[in-house]
């Protein structure tokens, strides 16, 4: 549940870089996603035709502040997005490093506080740092979106132990893996670890067959969460025979 909204799908899909509007439309449908993200800058450049695709998808829109590098820029972009899309949801990005696109934790927390006080439901793009997570919760965020790896890198879950620790540290906070996912198996791994959803874009949009890849990610996320809920077997240091020794024949 995200800010009081129940969703059936645990896959969130980005809308940038697709080869054509028709492919975007078909990929959204094939993924089963109920939430799609959109940059205010992209929407502004493509206008009514792109907005119509978003409307026809039937998905909930999660505008983002992609490309913002300061608190002022992010807050202004969020306010414009709320007016344009008519939603209080905002994926908050405040980039601090040009090469890795790592978020600026100090500006992120400040912008999150300003936006929550202004009535926004903030989805902050952050790292797996526990202290930053705590500060974002204190600022009013009720969801955290730690990265798996740098945006568009396809590296998957680079720091799995840290992500597991974050999941354990925030047991009651919805956590969404955002960025760096490059393969359905990586999305499945995130869900098996107990994360609540996965947000991705490039891995689908840049695939040879975006529609097929969107379908694969939808299935992977569902399988991973089902496995988590069913209870994954623990890892062991030693082998354990699946056939009991009792009852085996004794050979002289």
GROMACS .gro file of N, CA and C in nm, residues 104-233:
model
  390
  104UNK      N    1   2.155   1.358  -0.386
  104UNK     CA    2   2.215   1.442  -0.283
  104UNK      C    3   2.133   1.424  -0.155
  105UNK      N    4   2.183   1.355  -0.055
  105UNK     CA    5   2.100   1.323   0.062
  105UNK      C    6   2.054   1.445   0.140
  106UNK      N    7   2.137   1.547   0.146
  106UNK     CA    8   2.102   1.666   0.224
  106UNK      C    9   1.989   1.744   0.154
  107UNK      N   10   2.005   1.767   0.024
  107UNK     CA   11   1.902   1.837  -0.051
  107UNK      C   12   1.774   1.754  -0.060
  108UNK      N   13   1.790   1.622  -0.069
  108UNK     CA   14   1.675   1.533  -0.079
  108UNK      C   15   1.587   1.544   0.044
  109UNK      N   16   1.647   1.539   0.162
  109UNK     CA   17   1.571   1.548   0.287
  109UNK      C   18   1.504   1.684   0.298
  110UNK      N   19   1.575   1.789   0.264
  110UNK     CA   20   1.517   1.924   0.272
  110UNK      C   21   1.399   1.938   0.177
  111UNK      N   22   1.415   1.892   0.054
  111UNK     CA   23   1.306   1.902  -0.043
  111UNK      C   24   1.188   1.816  -0.001
  112UNK      N   25   1.214   1.698   0.054
  112UNK     CA   26   1.106   1.610   0.100
  112UNK      C   27   1.025   1.677   0.211
  113UNK      N   28   1.094   1.744   0.301
  113UNK     CA   29   1.023   1.811   0.411
  113UNK      C   30   0.934   1.924   0.357
  114UNK      N   31   0.987   2.002   0.266
  114UNK     CA   32   0.908   2.112   0.208
  114UNK      C   33   0.785   2.058   0.136
  115UNK      N   34   0.803   1.952   0.060
  115UNK     CA   35   0.693   1.898  -0.020
  115UNK      C   36   0.588   1.829   0.066
  116UNK      N   37   0.628   1.755   0.167
  116UNK     CA   38   0.528   1.690   0.253
  116UNK      C   39   0.447   1.795   0.329
  117UNK      N   40   0.513   1.901   0.371
  117UNK     CA   41   0.440   2.009   0.439
  117UNK      C   42   0.344   2.079   0.344
  118UNK      N   43   0.372   2.068   0.214
  118UNK     CA   44   0.285   2.129   0.113
  118UNK      C   45   0.177   2.032   0.064
  119UNK      N   46   0.167   1.915   0.128
  119UNK     CA   47   0.060   1.822   0.094
  119UNK      C   48   0.095   1.716  -0.007
  120UNK      N   49   0.222   1.703  -0.044
  120UNK     CA   50   0.263   1.600  -0.140
  120UNK      C   51   0.280   1.464  -0.072
  121UNK      N   52   0.257   1.359  -0.149
  121UNK     CA   53   0.292   1.222  -0.109
  121UNK      C   54   0.423   1.190  -0.180
  122UNK      N   55   0.532   1.193  -0.105
  122UNK     CA   56   0.665   1.190  -0.164
  122UNK      C   57   0.721   1.048  -0.170
  123UNK      N   58   0.770   1.012  -0.289
  123UNK     CA   59   0.841   0.887  -0.312
  123UNK      C   60   0.988   0.924  -0.337
  124UNK      N   61   1.073   0.924  -0.236
  124UNK     CA   62   1.209   0.975  -0.253
  124UNK      C   63   1.305   0.871  -0.310
  125UNK      N   64   1.375   0.908  -0.416
  125UNK     CA   65   1.481   0.826  -0.474
  125UNK      C   66   1.605   0.848  -0.389
  126UNK      N   67   1.648   0.741  -0.321
  126UNK     CA   68   1.756   0.754  -0.225
  126UNK      C   69   1.854   0.638  -0.242
  127UNK      N   70   1.950   0.631  -0.151
  127UNK     CA   71   2.043   0.518  -0.148
  127UNK      C   72   1.997   0.424  -0.037
  128UNK      N   73   2.080   0.321  -0.010
  128UNK     CA   74   2.044   0.225   0.096
  128UNK      C   75   2.091   0.271   0.233
  129UNK      N   76   2.133   0.397   0.245
  129UNK     CA   77   2.182   0.452   0.372
  129UNK      C   78   2.068   0.460   0.474
  130UNK      N   79   2.086   0.396   0.590
  130UNK     CA   80   1.980   0.391   0.690
  130UNK      C   81   1.953   0.526   0.754
  131UNK      N   82   2.058   0.606   0.775
  131UNK     CA   83   2.038   0.736   0.839
  131UNK      C   84   1.959   0.829   0.747
  132UNK      N   85   1.993   0.828   0.619
  132UNK     CA   86   1.916   0.909   0.524
  132UNK      C   87   1.771   0.863   0.523
  133UNK      N   88   1.750   0.732   0.526
  133UNK     CA   89   1.614   0.679   0.531
  133UNK      C   90   1.539   0.728   0.653
  134UNK      N   91   1.606   0.727   0.768
  134UNK     CA   92   1.542   0.777   0.891
  134UNK      C   93   1.504   0.924   0.878
  135UNK      N   94   1.594   1.002   0.821
  135UNK     CA   95   1.566   1.145   0.806
  135UNK      C   96   1.450   1.170   0.709
  136UNK      N   97   1.441   1.089   0.606
  136UNK     CA   98   1.329   1.103   0.512
  136UNK      C   99   1.197   1.068   0.578
  137UNK      N  100   1.198   0.965   0.662
  137UNK     CA  101   1.076   0.929   0.736
  137UNK      C  102   1.038   1.043   0.830
  138UNK      N  103   1.137   1.098   0.899
  138UNK     CA  104   1.111   1.211   0.988
  138UNK      C  105   1.057   1.332   0.912
  139UNK      N  106   1.099   1.346   0.786
  139UNK     CA  107   1.053   1.458   0.703
  139UNK      C  108   0.910   1.439   0.654
  140UNK      N  109   0.855   1.320   0.675
  140UNK     CA  110   0.716   1.296   0.636
  140UNK      C  111   0.695   1.193   0.527
  141UNK      N  112   0.802   1.137   0.472
  141UNK     CA  113   0.788   1.034   0.368
  141UNK      C  114   0.734   0.906   0.430
  142UNK      N  115   0.645   0.840   0.360
  142UNK     CA  116   0.591   0.712   0.406
  142UNK      C  117   0.629   0.599   0.311
  143UNK      N  118   0.718   0.629   0.218
  143UNK     CA  119   0.773   0.532   0.123
  143UNK      C  120   0.920   0.569   0.102
  144UNK      N  121   1.006   0.469   0.084
  144UNK     CA  122   1.144   0.493   0.048
  144UNK      C  123   1.175   0.416  -0.079
  145UNK      N  124   1.258   0.477  -0.166
  145UNK     CA  125   1.292   0.414  -0.294
  145UNK      C  126   1.443   0.406  -0.308
  146UNK      N  127   1.507   0.307  -0.244
  146UNK     CA  128   1.652   0.293  -0.256
  146UNK      C  129   1.691   0.242  -0.394
  147UNK      N  130   1.807   0.287  -0.442
  147UNK     CA  131   1.853   0.240  -0.572
  147UNK      C  132   1.910   0.100  -0.561
  148UNK      N  133   1.901   0.026  -0.670
  148UNK     CA  134   1.970  -0.101  -0.679
  148UNK      C  135   2.112  -0.078  -0.729
  149UNK      N  136   2.126   0.015  -0.820
  149UNK     CA  137   2.252   0.054  -0.881
  149UNK      C  138   2.228   0.187  -0.952
  150UNK      N  139   2.332   0.252  -1.004
  150UNK     CA  140   2.310   0.379  -1.074
  150UNK      C  141   2.207   0.367  -1.187
  151UNK      N  142   2.133   0.474  -1.206
  151UNK     CA  143   2.026   0.479  -1.305
  151UNK      C  144   2.077   0.437  -1.443
  152UNK      N  145   2.006   0.345  -1.506
  152UNK     CA  146   2.038   0.304  -1.641
  152UNK      C  147   2.159   0.215  -1.655
  153UNK      N  148   2.218   0.171  -1.543
  153UNK     CA  149   2.341   0.092  -1.550
  153UNK      C  150   2.316  -0.056  -1.574
  154UNK      N  151   2.199  -0.107  -1.534
  154UNK     CA  152   2.168  -0.248  -1.551
  154UNK      C  153   2.249  -0.340  -1.461
  155UNK      N  154   2.312  -0.285  -1.357
  155UNK     CA  155   2.397  -0.365  -1.269
  155UNK      C  156   2.318  -0.446  -1.166
  156UNK      N  157   2.192  -0.417  -1.152
  156UNK     CA  158   2.111  -0.494  -1.058
  156UNK      C  159   2.130  -0.449  -0.914
  157UNK      N  160   2.129  -0.543  -0.821
  157UNK     CA  161   2.140  -0.513  -0.678
  157UNK      C  162   2.287  -0.520  -0.637
  158UNK      N  163   2.355  -0.407  -0.643
  158UNK     CA  164   2.500  -0.406  -0.619
  158UNK      C  165   2.535  -0.433  -0.473
  159UNK      N  166   2.454  -0.384  -0.381
  159UNK     CA  167   2.485  -0.397  -0.238
  159UNK      C  168   2.372  -0.473  -0.169
  160UNK      N  169   2.369  -0.601  -0.193
  160UNK     CA  170   2.258  -0.683  -0.142
  160UNK      C  171   2.251  -0.688   0.009
  161UNK      N  172   2.366  -0.699   0.075
  161UNK     CA  173   2.365  -0.704   0.221
  161UNK      C  174   2.308  -0.574   0.279
  162UNK      N  175   2.346  -0.461   0.220
  162UNK     CA  176   2.295  -0.332   0.268
  162UNK      C  177   2.146  -0.320   0.243
  163UNK      N  178   2.099  -0.372   0.130
  163UNK     CA  179   1.956  -0.367   0.101
  163UNK      C  180   1.878  -0.458   0.195
  164UNK      N  181   1.933  -0.575   0.226
  164UNK     CA  182   1.868  -0.664   0.324
  164UNK      C  183   1.860  -0.596   0.461
  165UNK      N  184   1.967  -0.529   0.497
  165UNK     CA  185   1.967  -0.457   0.625
  165UNK      C  186   1.862  -0.347   0.626
  166UNK      N  187   1.850  -0.277   0.514
  166UNK     CA  188   1.750  -0.172   0.506
  166UNK      C  189   1.609  -0.229   0.517
  167UNK      N  190   1.586  -0.342   0.452
  167UNK     CA  191   1.455  -0.406   0.460
  167UNK      C  192   1.422  -0.443   0.604
  168UNK      N  193   1.521  -0.496   0.676
  168UNK     CA  194   1.499  -0.536   0.814
  168UNK      C  195   1.483  -0.414   0.905
  169UNK      N  196   1.552  -0.306   0.873
  169UNK     CA  197   1.548  -0.185   0.957
  169UNK      C  198   1.416  -0.111   0.945
  170UNK      N  199   1.352  -0.120   0.829
  170UNK     CA  200   1.225  -0.051   0.807
  170UNK      C  201   1.116  -0.154   0.773
  171UNK      N  202   1.081  -0.241   0.868
  171UNK     CA  203   0.988  -0.350   0.837
  171UNK      C  204   0.848  -0.305   0.798
  172UNK      N  205   0.808  -0.187   0.844
  172UNK     CA  206   0.671  -0.141   0.821
  172UNK      C  207   0.662  -0.029   0.716
  173UNK      N  208   0.774   0.003   0.653
  173UNK     CA  209   0.777   0.109   0.552
  173UNK      C  210   0.782   0.045   0.413
  174UNK      N  211   0.692   0.082   0.322
  174UNK     CA  212   0.701   0.031   0.185
  174UNK      C  213   0.834   0.073   0.122
  175UNK      N  214   0.907  -0.026   0.069
  175UNK     CA  215   1.036  -0.001   0.006
  175UNK      C  216   1.030  -0.044  -0.140
  176UNK      N  217   1.070   0.044  -0.230
  176UNK     CA  218   1.067   0.019  -0.373
  176UNK      C  219   1.209   0.027  -0.428
  177UNK      N  220   1.257  -0.078  -0.491
  177UNK     CA  221   1.387  -0.072  -0.558
  177UNK      C  222   1.372   0.011  -0.684
  178UNK      N  223   1.450   0.118  -0.691
  178UNK     CA  224   1.437   0.214  -0.801
  178UNK      C  225   1.574   0.237  -0.863
  179UNK      N  226   1.589   0.200  -0.988
  179UNK     CA  227   1.710   0.228  -1.067
  179UNK      C  228   1.809   0.113  -1.065
  180UNK      N  229   1.871   0.091  -1.181
  180UNK     CA  230   1.979  -0.005  -1.194
  180UNK      C  231   1.939  -0.146  -1.230
  181UNK      N  232   1.809  -0.174  -1.232
  181UNK     CA  233   1.763  -0.310  -1.265
  181UNK      C  234   1.775  -0.332  -1.415
  182UNK      N  235   1.845  -0.440  -1.454
  182UNK     CA  236   1.868  -0.465  -1.596
  182UNK      C  237   1.813  -0.595  -1.648
  183UNK      N  238   1.768  -0.683  -1.559
  183UNK     CA  239   1.719  -0.815  -1.601
  183UNK      C  240   1.604  -0.860  -1.511
  184UNK      N  241   1.511  -0.937  -1.564
  184UNK     CA  242   1.401  -0.986  -1.481
  184UNK      C  243   1.449  -1.062  -1.358
  185UNK      N  244   1.560  -1.135  -1.369
  185UNK     CA  245   1.611  -1.210  -1.255
  185UNK      C  246   1.651  -1.116  -1.140
  186UNK      N  247   1.699  -0.996  -1.175
  186UNK     CA  248   1.736  -0.899  -1.071
  186UNK      C  249   1.611  -0.845  -1.001
  187UNK      N  250   1.507  -0.821  -1.078
  187UNK     CA  251   1.381  -0.775  -1.018
  187UNK      C  252   1.323  -0.885  -0.928
  188UNK      N  253   1.332  -1.009  -0.973
  188UNK     CA  254   1.283  -1.120  -0.893
  188UNK      C  255   1.360  -1.129  -0.762
  189UNK      N  256   1.492  -1.110  -0.768
  189UNK     CA  257   1.573  -1.117  -0.647
  189UNK      C  258   1.531  -1.010  -0.546
  190UNK      N  259   1.500  -0.891  -0.595
  190UNK     CA  260   1.455  -0.784  -0.506
  190UNK      C  261   1.325  -0.823  -0.436
  191UNK      N  262   1.235  -0.883  -0.509
  191UNK     CA  263   1.108  -0.923  -0.451
  191UNK      C  264   1.125  -1.039  -0.353
  192UNK      N  265   1.217  -1.131  -0.384
  192UNK     CA  266   1.244  -1.241  -0.293
  192UNK      C  267   1.301  -1.190  -0.160
  193UNK      N  268   1.370  -1.075  -0.164
  193UNK     CA  269   1.426  -1.015  -0.043
  193UNK      C  270   1.319  -0.944   0.040
  194UNK      N  271   1.199  -0.931  -0.014
  194UNK     CA  272   1.090  -0.871   0.063
  194UNK      C  273   1.060  -0.728   0.030
  195UNK      N  274   1.119  -0.675  -0.078
  195UNK     CA  275   1.084  -0.539  -0.117
  195UNK      C  276   0.942  -0.536  -0.173
  196UNK      N  277   0.880  -0.419  -0.165
  196UNK     CA  278   0.737  -0.410  -0.196
  196UNK      C  279   0.709  -0.387  -0.343
  197UNK      N  280   0.805  -0.334  -0.416
  197UNK     CA  281   0.784  -0.310  -0.559
  197UNK      C  282   0.919  -0.281  -0.623
  198UNK      N  283   0.918  -0.278  -0.755
  198UNK     CA  284   1.037  -0.246  -0.834
  198UNK      C  285   0.997  -0.143  -0.939
  199UNK      N  286   1.079  -0.040  -0.955
  199UNK     CA  287   1.055   0.061  -1.058
  199UNK      C  288   1.172   0.054  -1.157
  200UNK      N  289   1.141   0.046  -1.284
  200UNK     CA  290   1.246   0.038  -1.386
  200UNK      C  291   1.198   0.100  -1.516
  201UNK      N  292   1.294   0.128  -1.604
  201UNK     CA  293   1.262   0.191  -1.732
  201UNK      C  294   1.351   0.139  -1.845
  202UNK      N  295   1.481   0.166  -1.834
  202UNK     CA  296   1.572   0.141  -1.945
  202UNK      C  297   1.573  -0.004  -1.990
  203UNK      N  298   1.569  -0.098  -1.895
  203UNK     CA  299   1.577  -0.240  -1.928
  203UNK      C  300   1.464  -0.283  -2.020
  204UNK      N  301   1.351  -0.218  -2.010
  204UNK     CA  302   1.237  -0.248  -2.098
  204UNK      C  303   1.243  -0.164  -2.224
  205UNK      N  304   1.259  -0.034  -2.207
  205UNK     CA  305   1.252   0.058  -2.321
  205UNK      C  306   1.359   0.031  -2.426
  206UNK      N  307   1.478  -0.012  -2.383
  206UNK     CA  308   1.590  -0.032  -2.474
  206UNK      C  309   1.608  -0.178  -2.517
  207UNK      N  310   1.518  -0.266  -2.477
  207UNK     CA  311   1.527  -0.406  -2.518
  207UNK      C  312   1.498  -0.422  -2.667
  208UNK      N  313   1.545  -0.531  -2.726
  208UNK     CA  314   1.514  -0.557  -2.866
  208UNK      C  315   1.364  -0.570  -2.886
  209UNK      N  316   1.298  -0.627  -2.786
  209UNK     CA  317   1.152  -0.642  -2.788
  209UNK      C  318   1.099  -0.586  -2.656
  210UNK      N  319   1.072  -0.455  -2.649
  210UNK     CA  320   1.026  -0.395  -2.524
  210UNK      C  321   0.898  -0.457  -2.470
  211UNK      N  322   0.808  -0.495  -2.557
  211UNK     CA  323   0.682  -0.553  -2.511
  211UNK      C  324   0.707  -0.689  -2.445
  212UNK      N  325   0.788  -0.772  -2.510
  212UNK     CA  326   0.822  -0.900  -2.451
  212UNK      C  327   0.896  -0.885  -2.320
  213UNK      N  328   0.988  -0.789  -2.313
  213UNK     CA  329   1.063  -0.767  -2.190
  213UNK      C  330   0.972  -0.715  -2.079
  214UNK      N  331   0.879  -0.630  -2.112
  214UNK     CA  332   0.784  -0.581  -2.013
  214UNK      C  333   0.703  -0.695  -1.954
  215UNK      N  334   0.663  -0.787  -2.041
  215UNK     CA  335   0.588  -0.905  -1.995
  215UNK      C  336   0.675  -0.991  -1.904
  216UNK      N  337   0.803  -1.006  -1.940
  216UNK     CA  338   0.895  -1.086  -1.859
  216UNK      C  339   0.914  -1.025  -1.720
  217UNK      N  340   0.928  -0.894  -1.714
  217UNK     CA  341   0.946  -0.828  -1.585
  217UNK      C  342   0.820  -0.841  -1.499
  218UNK      N  343   0.705  -0.829  -1.561
  218UNK     CA  344   0.581  -0.844  -1.485
  218UNK      C  345   0.573  -0.982  -1.421
  219UNK      N  346   0.609  -1.085  -1.497
  219UNK     CA  347   0.606  -1.222  -1.446
  219UNK      C  348   0.712  -1.242  -1.338
  220UNK      N  349   0.830  -1.184  -1.356
  220UNK     CA  350   0.939  -1.201  -1.260
  220UNK      C  351   0.906  -1.139  -1.125
  221UNK      N  352   0.848  -1.021  -1.129
  221UNK     CA  353   0.811  -0.953  -1.004
  221UNK      C  354   0.705  -1.034  -0.930
  222UNK      N  355   0.609  -1.085  -1.003
  222UNK     CA  356   0.504  -1.166  -0.941
  222UNK      C  357   0.562  -1.294  -0.882
  223UNK      N  358   0.652  -1.361  -0.956
  223UNK     CA  359   0.713  -1.485  -0.907
  223UNK      C  360   0.798  -1.459  -0.783
  224UNK      N  361   0.875  -1.351  -0.785
  224UNK     CA  362   0.962  -1.321  -0.671
  224UNK      C  363   0.883  -1.294  -0.545
  225UNK      N  364   0.776  -1.219  -0.557
  225UNK     CA  365   0.696  -1.189  -0.439
  225UNK      C  366   0.622  -1.312  -0.388
  226UNK      N  367   0.573  -1.395  -0.481
  226UNK     CA  368   0.507  -1.518  -0.440
  226UNK      C  369   0.603  -1.609  -0.365
  227UNK      N  370   0.728  -1.618  -0.413
  227UNK     CA  371   0.829  -1.699  -0.346
  227UNK      C  372   0.859  -1.645  -0.207
  228UNK      N  373   0.870  -1.513  -0.194
  228UNK     CA  374   0.895  -1.453  -0.062
  228UNK      C  375   0.782  -1.486   0.035
  229UNK      N  376   0.660  -1.470  -0.010
  229UNK     CA  377   0.546  -1.495   0.077
  229UNK      C  378   0.533  -1.643   0.113
  230UNK      N  379   0.576  -1.730   0.021
  230UNK     CA  380   0.567  -1.874   0.046
  230UNK      C  381   0.673  -1.920   0.145
  231UNK      N  382   0.782  -1.846   0.157
  231UNK     CA  383   0.887  -1.881   0.250
  231UNK      C  384   1.004  -1.953   0.184
  232UNK      N  385   1.106  -1.876   0.149
  232UNK     CA  386   1.224  -1.935   0.084
  232UNK      C  387   1.304  -2.018   0.184
  233UNK      N  388   1.359  -2.128   0.137
  233UNK     CA  389   1.442  -2.211   0.225
  233UNK      C  390   1.570  -2.136   0.260
   0.00000   0.00000   0.00000
